[in-house]
Short mmCIF file of C-alpha atoms and ligand atoms in Angstrom, two decimals:
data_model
loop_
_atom_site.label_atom_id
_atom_site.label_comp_id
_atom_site.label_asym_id
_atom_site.label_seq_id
_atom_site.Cartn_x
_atom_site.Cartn_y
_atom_site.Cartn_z
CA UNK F 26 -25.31 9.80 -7.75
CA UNK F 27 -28.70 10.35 -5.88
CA UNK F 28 -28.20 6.64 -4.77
CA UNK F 29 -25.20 5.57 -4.51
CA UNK F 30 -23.15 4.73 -0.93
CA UNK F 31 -20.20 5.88 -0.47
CA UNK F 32 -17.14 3.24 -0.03
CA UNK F 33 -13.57 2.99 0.74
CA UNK F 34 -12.15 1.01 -1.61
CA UNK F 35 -8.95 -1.24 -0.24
CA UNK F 36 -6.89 -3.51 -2.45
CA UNK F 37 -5.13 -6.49 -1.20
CA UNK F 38 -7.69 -5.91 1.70
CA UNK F 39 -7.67 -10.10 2.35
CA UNK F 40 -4.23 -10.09 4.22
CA UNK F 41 -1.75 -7.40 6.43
CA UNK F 42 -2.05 -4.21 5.96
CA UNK F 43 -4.87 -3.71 3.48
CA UNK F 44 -6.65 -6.37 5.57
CA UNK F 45 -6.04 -3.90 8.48
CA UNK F 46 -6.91 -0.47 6.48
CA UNK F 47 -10.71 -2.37 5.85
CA UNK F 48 -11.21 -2.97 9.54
CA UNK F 49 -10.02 0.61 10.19
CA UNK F 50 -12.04 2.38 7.63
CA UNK F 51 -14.90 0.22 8.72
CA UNK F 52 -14.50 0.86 12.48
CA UNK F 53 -14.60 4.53 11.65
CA UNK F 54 -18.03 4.30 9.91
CA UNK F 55 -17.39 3.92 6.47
CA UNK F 56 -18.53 1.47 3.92
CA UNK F 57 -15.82 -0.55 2.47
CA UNK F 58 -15.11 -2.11 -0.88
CA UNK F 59 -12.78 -5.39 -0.48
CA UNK F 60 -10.49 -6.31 -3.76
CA UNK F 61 -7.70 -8.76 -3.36
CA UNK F 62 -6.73 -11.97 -5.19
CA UNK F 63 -9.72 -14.28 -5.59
CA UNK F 64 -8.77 -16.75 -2.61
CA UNK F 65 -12.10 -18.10 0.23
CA UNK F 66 -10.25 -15.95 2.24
CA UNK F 67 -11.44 -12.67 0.84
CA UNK F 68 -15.04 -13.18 1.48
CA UNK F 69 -14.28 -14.30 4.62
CA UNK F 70 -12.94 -10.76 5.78
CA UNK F 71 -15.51 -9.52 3.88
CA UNK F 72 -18.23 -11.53 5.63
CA UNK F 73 -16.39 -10.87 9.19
CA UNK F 74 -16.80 -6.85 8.82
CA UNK F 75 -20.25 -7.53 7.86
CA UNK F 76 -20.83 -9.09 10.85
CA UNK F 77 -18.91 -7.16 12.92
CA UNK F 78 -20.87 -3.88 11.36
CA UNK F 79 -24.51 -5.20 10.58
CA UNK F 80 -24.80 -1.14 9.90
CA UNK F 81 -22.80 -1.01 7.01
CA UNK F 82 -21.94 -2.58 3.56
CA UNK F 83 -19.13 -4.39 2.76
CA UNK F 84 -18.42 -6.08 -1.01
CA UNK F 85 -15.62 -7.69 -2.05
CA UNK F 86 -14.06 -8.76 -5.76
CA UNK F 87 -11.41 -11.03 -6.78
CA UNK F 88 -9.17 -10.30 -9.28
CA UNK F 89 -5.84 -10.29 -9.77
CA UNK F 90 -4.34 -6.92 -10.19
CA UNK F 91 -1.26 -8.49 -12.07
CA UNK F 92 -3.41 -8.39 -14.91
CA UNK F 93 -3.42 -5.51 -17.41
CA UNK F 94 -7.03 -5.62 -17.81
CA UNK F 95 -8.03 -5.79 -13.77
CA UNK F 96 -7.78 -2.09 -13.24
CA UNK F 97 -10.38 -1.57 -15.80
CA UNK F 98 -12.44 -4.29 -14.26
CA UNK F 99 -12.48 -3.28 -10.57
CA UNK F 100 -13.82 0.18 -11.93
CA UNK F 101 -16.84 -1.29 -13.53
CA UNK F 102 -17.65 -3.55 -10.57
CA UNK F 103 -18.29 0.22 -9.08
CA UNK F 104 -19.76 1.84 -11.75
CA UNK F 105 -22.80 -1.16 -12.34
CA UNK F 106 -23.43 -1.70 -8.52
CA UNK F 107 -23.28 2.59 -8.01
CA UNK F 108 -20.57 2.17 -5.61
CA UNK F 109 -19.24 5.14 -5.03
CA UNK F 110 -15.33 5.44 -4.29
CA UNK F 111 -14.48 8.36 -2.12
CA UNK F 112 -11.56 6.39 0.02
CA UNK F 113 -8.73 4.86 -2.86
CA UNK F 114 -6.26 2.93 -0.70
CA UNK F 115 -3.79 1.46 -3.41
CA UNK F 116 -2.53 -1.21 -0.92
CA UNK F 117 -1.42 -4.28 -3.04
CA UNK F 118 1.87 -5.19 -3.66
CA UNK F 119 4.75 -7.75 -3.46
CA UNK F 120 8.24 -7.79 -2.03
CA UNK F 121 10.86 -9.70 -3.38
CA UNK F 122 14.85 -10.19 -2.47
CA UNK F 123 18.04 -12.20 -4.09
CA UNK F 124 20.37 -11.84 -6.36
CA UNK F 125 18.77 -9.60 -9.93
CA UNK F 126 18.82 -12.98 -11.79
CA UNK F 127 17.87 -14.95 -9.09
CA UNK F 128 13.96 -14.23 -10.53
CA UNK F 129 12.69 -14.83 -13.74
CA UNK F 130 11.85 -11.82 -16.13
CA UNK F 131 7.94 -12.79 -15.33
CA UNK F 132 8.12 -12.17 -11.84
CA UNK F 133 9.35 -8.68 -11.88
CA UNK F 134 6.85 -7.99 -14.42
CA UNK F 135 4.15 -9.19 -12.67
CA UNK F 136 5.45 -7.35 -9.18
CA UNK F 137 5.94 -3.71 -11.57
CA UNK F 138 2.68 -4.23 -12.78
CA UNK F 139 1.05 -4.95 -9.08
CA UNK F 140 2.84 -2.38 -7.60
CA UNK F 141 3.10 0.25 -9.85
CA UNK F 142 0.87 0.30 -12.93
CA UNK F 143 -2.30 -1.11 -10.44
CA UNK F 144 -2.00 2.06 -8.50
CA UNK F 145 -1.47 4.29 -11.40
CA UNK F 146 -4.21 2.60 -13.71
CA UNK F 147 -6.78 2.30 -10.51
CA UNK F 148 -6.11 6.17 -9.80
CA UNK F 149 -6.63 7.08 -13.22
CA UNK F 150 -9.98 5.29 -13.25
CA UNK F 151 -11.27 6.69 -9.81
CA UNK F 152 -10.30 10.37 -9.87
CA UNK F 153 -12.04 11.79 -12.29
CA UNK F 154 -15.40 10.66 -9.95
CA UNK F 155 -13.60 11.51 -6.84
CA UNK F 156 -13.22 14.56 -8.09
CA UNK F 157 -17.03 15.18 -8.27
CA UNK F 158 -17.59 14.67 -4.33
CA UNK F 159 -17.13 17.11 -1.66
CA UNK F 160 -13.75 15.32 0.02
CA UNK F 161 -11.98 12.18 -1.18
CA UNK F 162 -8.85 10.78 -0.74
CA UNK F 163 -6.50 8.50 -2.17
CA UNK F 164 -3.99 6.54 0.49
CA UNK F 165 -0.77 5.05 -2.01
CA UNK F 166 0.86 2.22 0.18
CA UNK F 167 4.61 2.53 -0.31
CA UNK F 168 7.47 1.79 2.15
CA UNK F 169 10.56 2.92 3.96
CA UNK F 170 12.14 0.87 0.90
CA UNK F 171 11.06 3.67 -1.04
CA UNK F 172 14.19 6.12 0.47
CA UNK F 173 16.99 3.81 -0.43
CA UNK F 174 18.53 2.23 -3.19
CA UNK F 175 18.66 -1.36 -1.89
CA UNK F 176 20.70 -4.20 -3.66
CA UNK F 177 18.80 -7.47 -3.61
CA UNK F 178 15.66 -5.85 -3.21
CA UNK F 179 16.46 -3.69 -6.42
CA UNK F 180 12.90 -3.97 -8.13
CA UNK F 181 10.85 -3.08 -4.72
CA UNK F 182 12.86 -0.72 -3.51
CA UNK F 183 12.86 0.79 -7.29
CA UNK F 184 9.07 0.25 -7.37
CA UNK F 185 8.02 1.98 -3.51
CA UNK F 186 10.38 5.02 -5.32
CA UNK F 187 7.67 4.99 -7.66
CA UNK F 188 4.73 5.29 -6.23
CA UNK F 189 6.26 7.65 -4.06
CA UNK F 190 7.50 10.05 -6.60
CA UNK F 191 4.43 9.82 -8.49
CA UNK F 192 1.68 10.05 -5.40
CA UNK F 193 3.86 13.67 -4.42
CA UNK F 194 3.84 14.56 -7.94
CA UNK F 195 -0.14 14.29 -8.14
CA UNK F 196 -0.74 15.93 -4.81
CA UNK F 197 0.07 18.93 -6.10
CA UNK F 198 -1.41 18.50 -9.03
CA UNK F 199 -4.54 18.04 -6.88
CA UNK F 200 -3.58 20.90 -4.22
CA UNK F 201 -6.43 22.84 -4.90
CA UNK F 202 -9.15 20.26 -5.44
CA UNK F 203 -10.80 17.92 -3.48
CA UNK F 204 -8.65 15.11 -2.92
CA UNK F 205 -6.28 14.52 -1.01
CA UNK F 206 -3.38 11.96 -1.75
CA UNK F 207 -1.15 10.90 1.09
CA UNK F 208 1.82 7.91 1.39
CA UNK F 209 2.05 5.43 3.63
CA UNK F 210 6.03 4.52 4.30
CA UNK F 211 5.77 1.16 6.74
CA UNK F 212 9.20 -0.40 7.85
CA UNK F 213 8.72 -4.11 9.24
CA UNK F 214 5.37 -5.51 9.55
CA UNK F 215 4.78 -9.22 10.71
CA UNK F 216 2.36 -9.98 7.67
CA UNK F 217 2.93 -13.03 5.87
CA UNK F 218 5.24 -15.50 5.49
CA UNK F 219 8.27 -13.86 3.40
CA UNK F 220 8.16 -11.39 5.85
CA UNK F 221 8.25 -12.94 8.76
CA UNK F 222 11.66 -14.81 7.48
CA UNK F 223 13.20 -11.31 6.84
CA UNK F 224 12.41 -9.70 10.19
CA UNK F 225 13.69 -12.84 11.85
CA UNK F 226 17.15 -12.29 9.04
CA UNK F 227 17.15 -9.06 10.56
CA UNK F 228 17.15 -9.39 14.13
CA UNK F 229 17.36 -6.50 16.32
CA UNK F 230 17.04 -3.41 13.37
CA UNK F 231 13.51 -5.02 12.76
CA UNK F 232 12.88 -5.68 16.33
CA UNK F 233 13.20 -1.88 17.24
CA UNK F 234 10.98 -1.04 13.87
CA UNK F 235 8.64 -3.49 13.71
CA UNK F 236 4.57 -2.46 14.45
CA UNK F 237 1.48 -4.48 13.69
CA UNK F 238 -0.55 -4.03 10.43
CA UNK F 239 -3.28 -2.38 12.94
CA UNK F 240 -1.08 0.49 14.27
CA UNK F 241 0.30 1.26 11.32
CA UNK F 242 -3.09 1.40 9.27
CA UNK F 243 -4.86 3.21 12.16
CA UNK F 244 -1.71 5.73 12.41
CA UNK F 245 -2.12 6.05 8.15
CA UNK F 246 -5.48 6.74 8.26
CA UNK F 247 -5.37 9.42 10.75
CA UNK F 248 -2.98 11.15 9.18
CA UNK F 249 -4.25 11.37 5.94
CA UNK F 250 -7.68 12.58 7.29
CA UNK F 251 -5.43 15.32 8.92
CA UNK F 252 -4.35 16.02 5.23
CA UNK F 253 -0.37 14.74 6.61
CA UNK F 254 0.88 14.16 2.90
CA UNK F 255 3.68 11.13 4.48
CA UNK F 256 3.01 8.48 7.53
CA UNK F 257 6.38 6.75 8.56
CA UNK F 258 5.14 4.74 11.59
CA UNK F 259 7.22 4.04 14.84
CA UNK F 260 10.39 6.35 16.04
CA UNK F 261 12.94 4.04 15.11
CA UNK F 262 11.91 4.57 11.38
CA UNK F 263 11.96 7.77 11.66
CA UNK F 264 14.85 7.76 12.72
CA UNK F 265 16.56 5.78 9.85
CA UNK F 266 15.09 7.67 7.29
CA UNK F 267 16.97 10.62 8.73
CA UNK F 268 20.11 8.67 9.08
CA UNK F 269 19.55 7.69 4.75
CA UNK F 270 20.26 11.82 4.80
CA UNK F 271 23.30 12.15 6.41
CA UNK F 272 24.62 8.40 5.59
CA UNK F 273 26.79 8.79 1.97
CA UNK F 274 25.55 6.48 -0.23
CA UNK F 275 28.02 4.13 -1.05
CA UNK F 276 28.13 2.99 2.59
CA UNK F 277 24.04 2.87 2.66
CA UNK F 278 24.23 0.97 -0.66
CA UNK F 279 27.10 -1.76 1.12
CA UNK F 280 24.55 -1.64 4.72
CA UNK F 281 21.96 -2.62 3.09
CA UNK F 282 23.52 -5.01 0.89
CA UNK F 283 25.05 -6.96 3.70
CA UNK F 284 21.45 -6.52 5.17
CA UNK F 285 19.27 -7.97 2.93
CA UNK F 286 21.99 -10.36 1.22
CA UNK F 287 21.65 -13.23 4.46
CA UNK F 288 17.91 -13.60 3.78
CA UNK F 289 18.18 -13.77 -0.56
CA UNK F 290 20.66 -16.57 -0.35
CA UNK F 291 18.75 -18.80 1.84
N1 NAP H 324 4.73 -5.99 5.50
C1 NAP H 324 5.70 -5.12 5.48
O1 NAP H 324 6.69 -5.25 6.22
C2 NAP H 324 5.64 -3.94 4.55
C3 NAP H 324 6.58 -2.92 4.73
C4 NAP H 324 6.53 -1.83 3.89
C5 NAP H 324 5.57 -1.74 2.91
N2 NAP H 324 4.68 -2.74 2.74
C6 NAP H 324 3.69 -2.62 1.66
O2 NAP H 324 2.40 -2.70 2.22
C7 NAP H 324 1.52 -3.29 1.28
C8 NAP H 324 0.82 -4.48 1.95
O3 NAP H 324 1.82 -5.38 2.38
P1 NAP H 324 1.46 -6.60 3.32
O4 NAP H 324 2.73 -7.05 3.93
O5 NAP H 324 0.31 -6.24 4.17
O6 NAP H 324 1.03 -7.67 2.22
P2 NAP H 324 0.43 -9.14 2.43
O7 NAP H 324 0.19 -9.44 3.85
O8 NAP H 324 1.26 -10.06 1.62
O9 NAP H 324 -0.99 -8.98 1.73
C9 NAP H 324 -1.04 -8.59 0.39
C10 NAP H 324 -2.48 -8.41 0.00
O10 NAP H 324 -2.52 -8.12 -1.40
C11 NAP H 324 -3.20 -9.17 -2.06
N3 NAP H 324 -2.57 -9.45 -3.33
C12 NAP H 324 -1.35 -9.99 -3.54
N4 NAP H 324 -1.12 -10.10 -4.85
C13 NAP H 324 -2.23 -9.60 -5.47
C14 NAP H 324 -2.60 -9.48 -6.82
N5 NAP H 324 -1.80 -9.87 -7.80
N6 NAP H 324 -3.82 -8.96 -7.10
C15 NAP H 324 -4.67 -8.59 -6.12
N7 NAP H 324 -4.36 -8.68 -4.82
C16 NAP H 324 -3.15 -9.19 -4.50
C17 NAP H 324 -3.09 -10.36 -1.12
O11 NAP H 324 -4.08 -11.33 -1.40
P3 NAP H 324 -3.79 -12.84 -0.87
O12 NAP H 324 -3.82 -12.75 0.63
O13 NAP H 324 -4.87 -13.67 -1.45
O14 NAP H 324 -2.42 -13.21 -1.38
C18 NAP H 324 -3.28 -9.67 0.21
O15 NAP H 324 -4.63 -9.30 0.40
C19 NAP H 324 2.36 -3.67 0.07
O16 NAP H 324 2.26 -2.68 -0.91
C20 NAP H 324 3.76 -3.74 0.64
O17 NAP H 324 4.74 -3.49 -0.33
C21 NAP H 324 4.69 -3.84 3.54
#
């Protein structure tokens, strides 16, 4: 590894969040590794930080992480240019809301494998070599979705429990090693398009929780550098996830139904 950089590697770095977690890690010194889907707007980021930081390196790849096979492929990008991954930040992923059958059965299978299998395959390439370095860590995107059981956003919600359960589950696997794996629990976050048309569904709930992709990445990151295994931005979320506690749960289940059921019917 005599001469290999060092990277943080961000997926779904092109847009929101991820796109804020680059410029973040990049602002903070690091090198950073850019994989999203292959759109011109991916190498523009790319090519922005690289401007922005004629200091450091930037790289980007384009590949859809849908695909069984992409996991595989991101790791050997790394492996043949000697990048060397000691920031993971499984970002990627994709919302969805209506009715269960509202979606054909490709959709959700392409959103389980994004959100889920991605993170899990990615991690399983990437550890064993972060495991060799002095500190790494590994940043698992998930959401406040990820403390409720929410009807018409079954498969997310279902999918955030996931990668929650399963980044807790390997931190202390990891406890007395090297790396570090932390979560990343956003509520609303003006990012793209379907987004935007559920915070506006939402009205004053998503007001009160809403932050930008740039406080919530910078607030992530600083926490998991501080070794904080969980990062709910803002008070008001907070808040609600204490409220999911106390709430019983066939009244959560029928608040968020009548929640999220406005924005799947239209
Ligand atoms: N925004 C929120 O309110 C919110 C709240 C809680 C949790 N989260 C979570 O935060 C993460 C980021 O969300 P976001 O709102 O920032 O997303 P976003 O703005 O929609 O951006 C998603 C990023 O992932 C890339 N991407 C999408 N599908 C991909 C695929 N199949 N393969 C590779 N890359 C893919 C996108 O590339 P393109 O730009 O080319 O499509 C983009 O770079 C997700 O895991 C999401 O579930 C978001």
């Amino acid at each position: 590894m005599t001469n290999s950089k060092k990277f943080a590697l961000v997926t779904g770095s092109s847009n929101g969040i991820g796109r804020a977690i680059a410029e973040n890690c990049a602002a903070r010194g690091f090198n950073v590794l850019l994989v999203a889907l292959p759109e011109p707007k991916l190498e523009e980021v790319t090519n922005a930080l690289a401007a922005k930081y004629p200091n450091q390196e930037f790289h980007c790849l384009g590949v859809n992480l849908m695909d069984a096979g992409a996991p595989q492929e991101v790791f050997q990008w790394c492996q043949k240019n000697n990048f060397v991954v000691d920031i993971l930040a499984n970002n990627a992923g994709l919302g969805n809301s209506g009715d269960f059958l509202s979606k054909k059965a490709e959709f959700y299978f392409g959103q389980m494998q994004l959100n889920m299998v991605a993170m899990v395959m990615l991690t399983h390439h990437f550890l064993p070599e972060m495991q060799k370095l002095d500190k790494a860590y590994i940043l698992n995107v998930a959401s406040m979705a990820s403390y409720y059981d929410i009807p018409f956003k079954g498969i997310y919600a279902a999918s955030k429990k996931f990668v929650s359960s399963f980044s807790h589950s390997l931190r202390y696997e990891l406890k007395d090693s090297n790396v570090f794996v932390s979560i990343l629990c956003p509520a609303a976050v003006l990012t793209n398009p379907e987004v935007i048309k559920r915070d506006a569904n939402m009205g004053f709930v998503s007001k009160i929780t809403r932050q930008t992709a740039e406080q919530v990445a910078e607030y992530a990151l600083s926490r998991m550098f501080n070794r904080k295994p969980v990062s709910i931005p803002g008070v008001f979320p907070k808040f609600y996830r204490t409220l999911g506690r106390v709430i019983p749960h066939r009244m959560q289940l029928r608040m968020l139904a009548n929640a999220f059921i406005k924005q799947s019917r239209e």
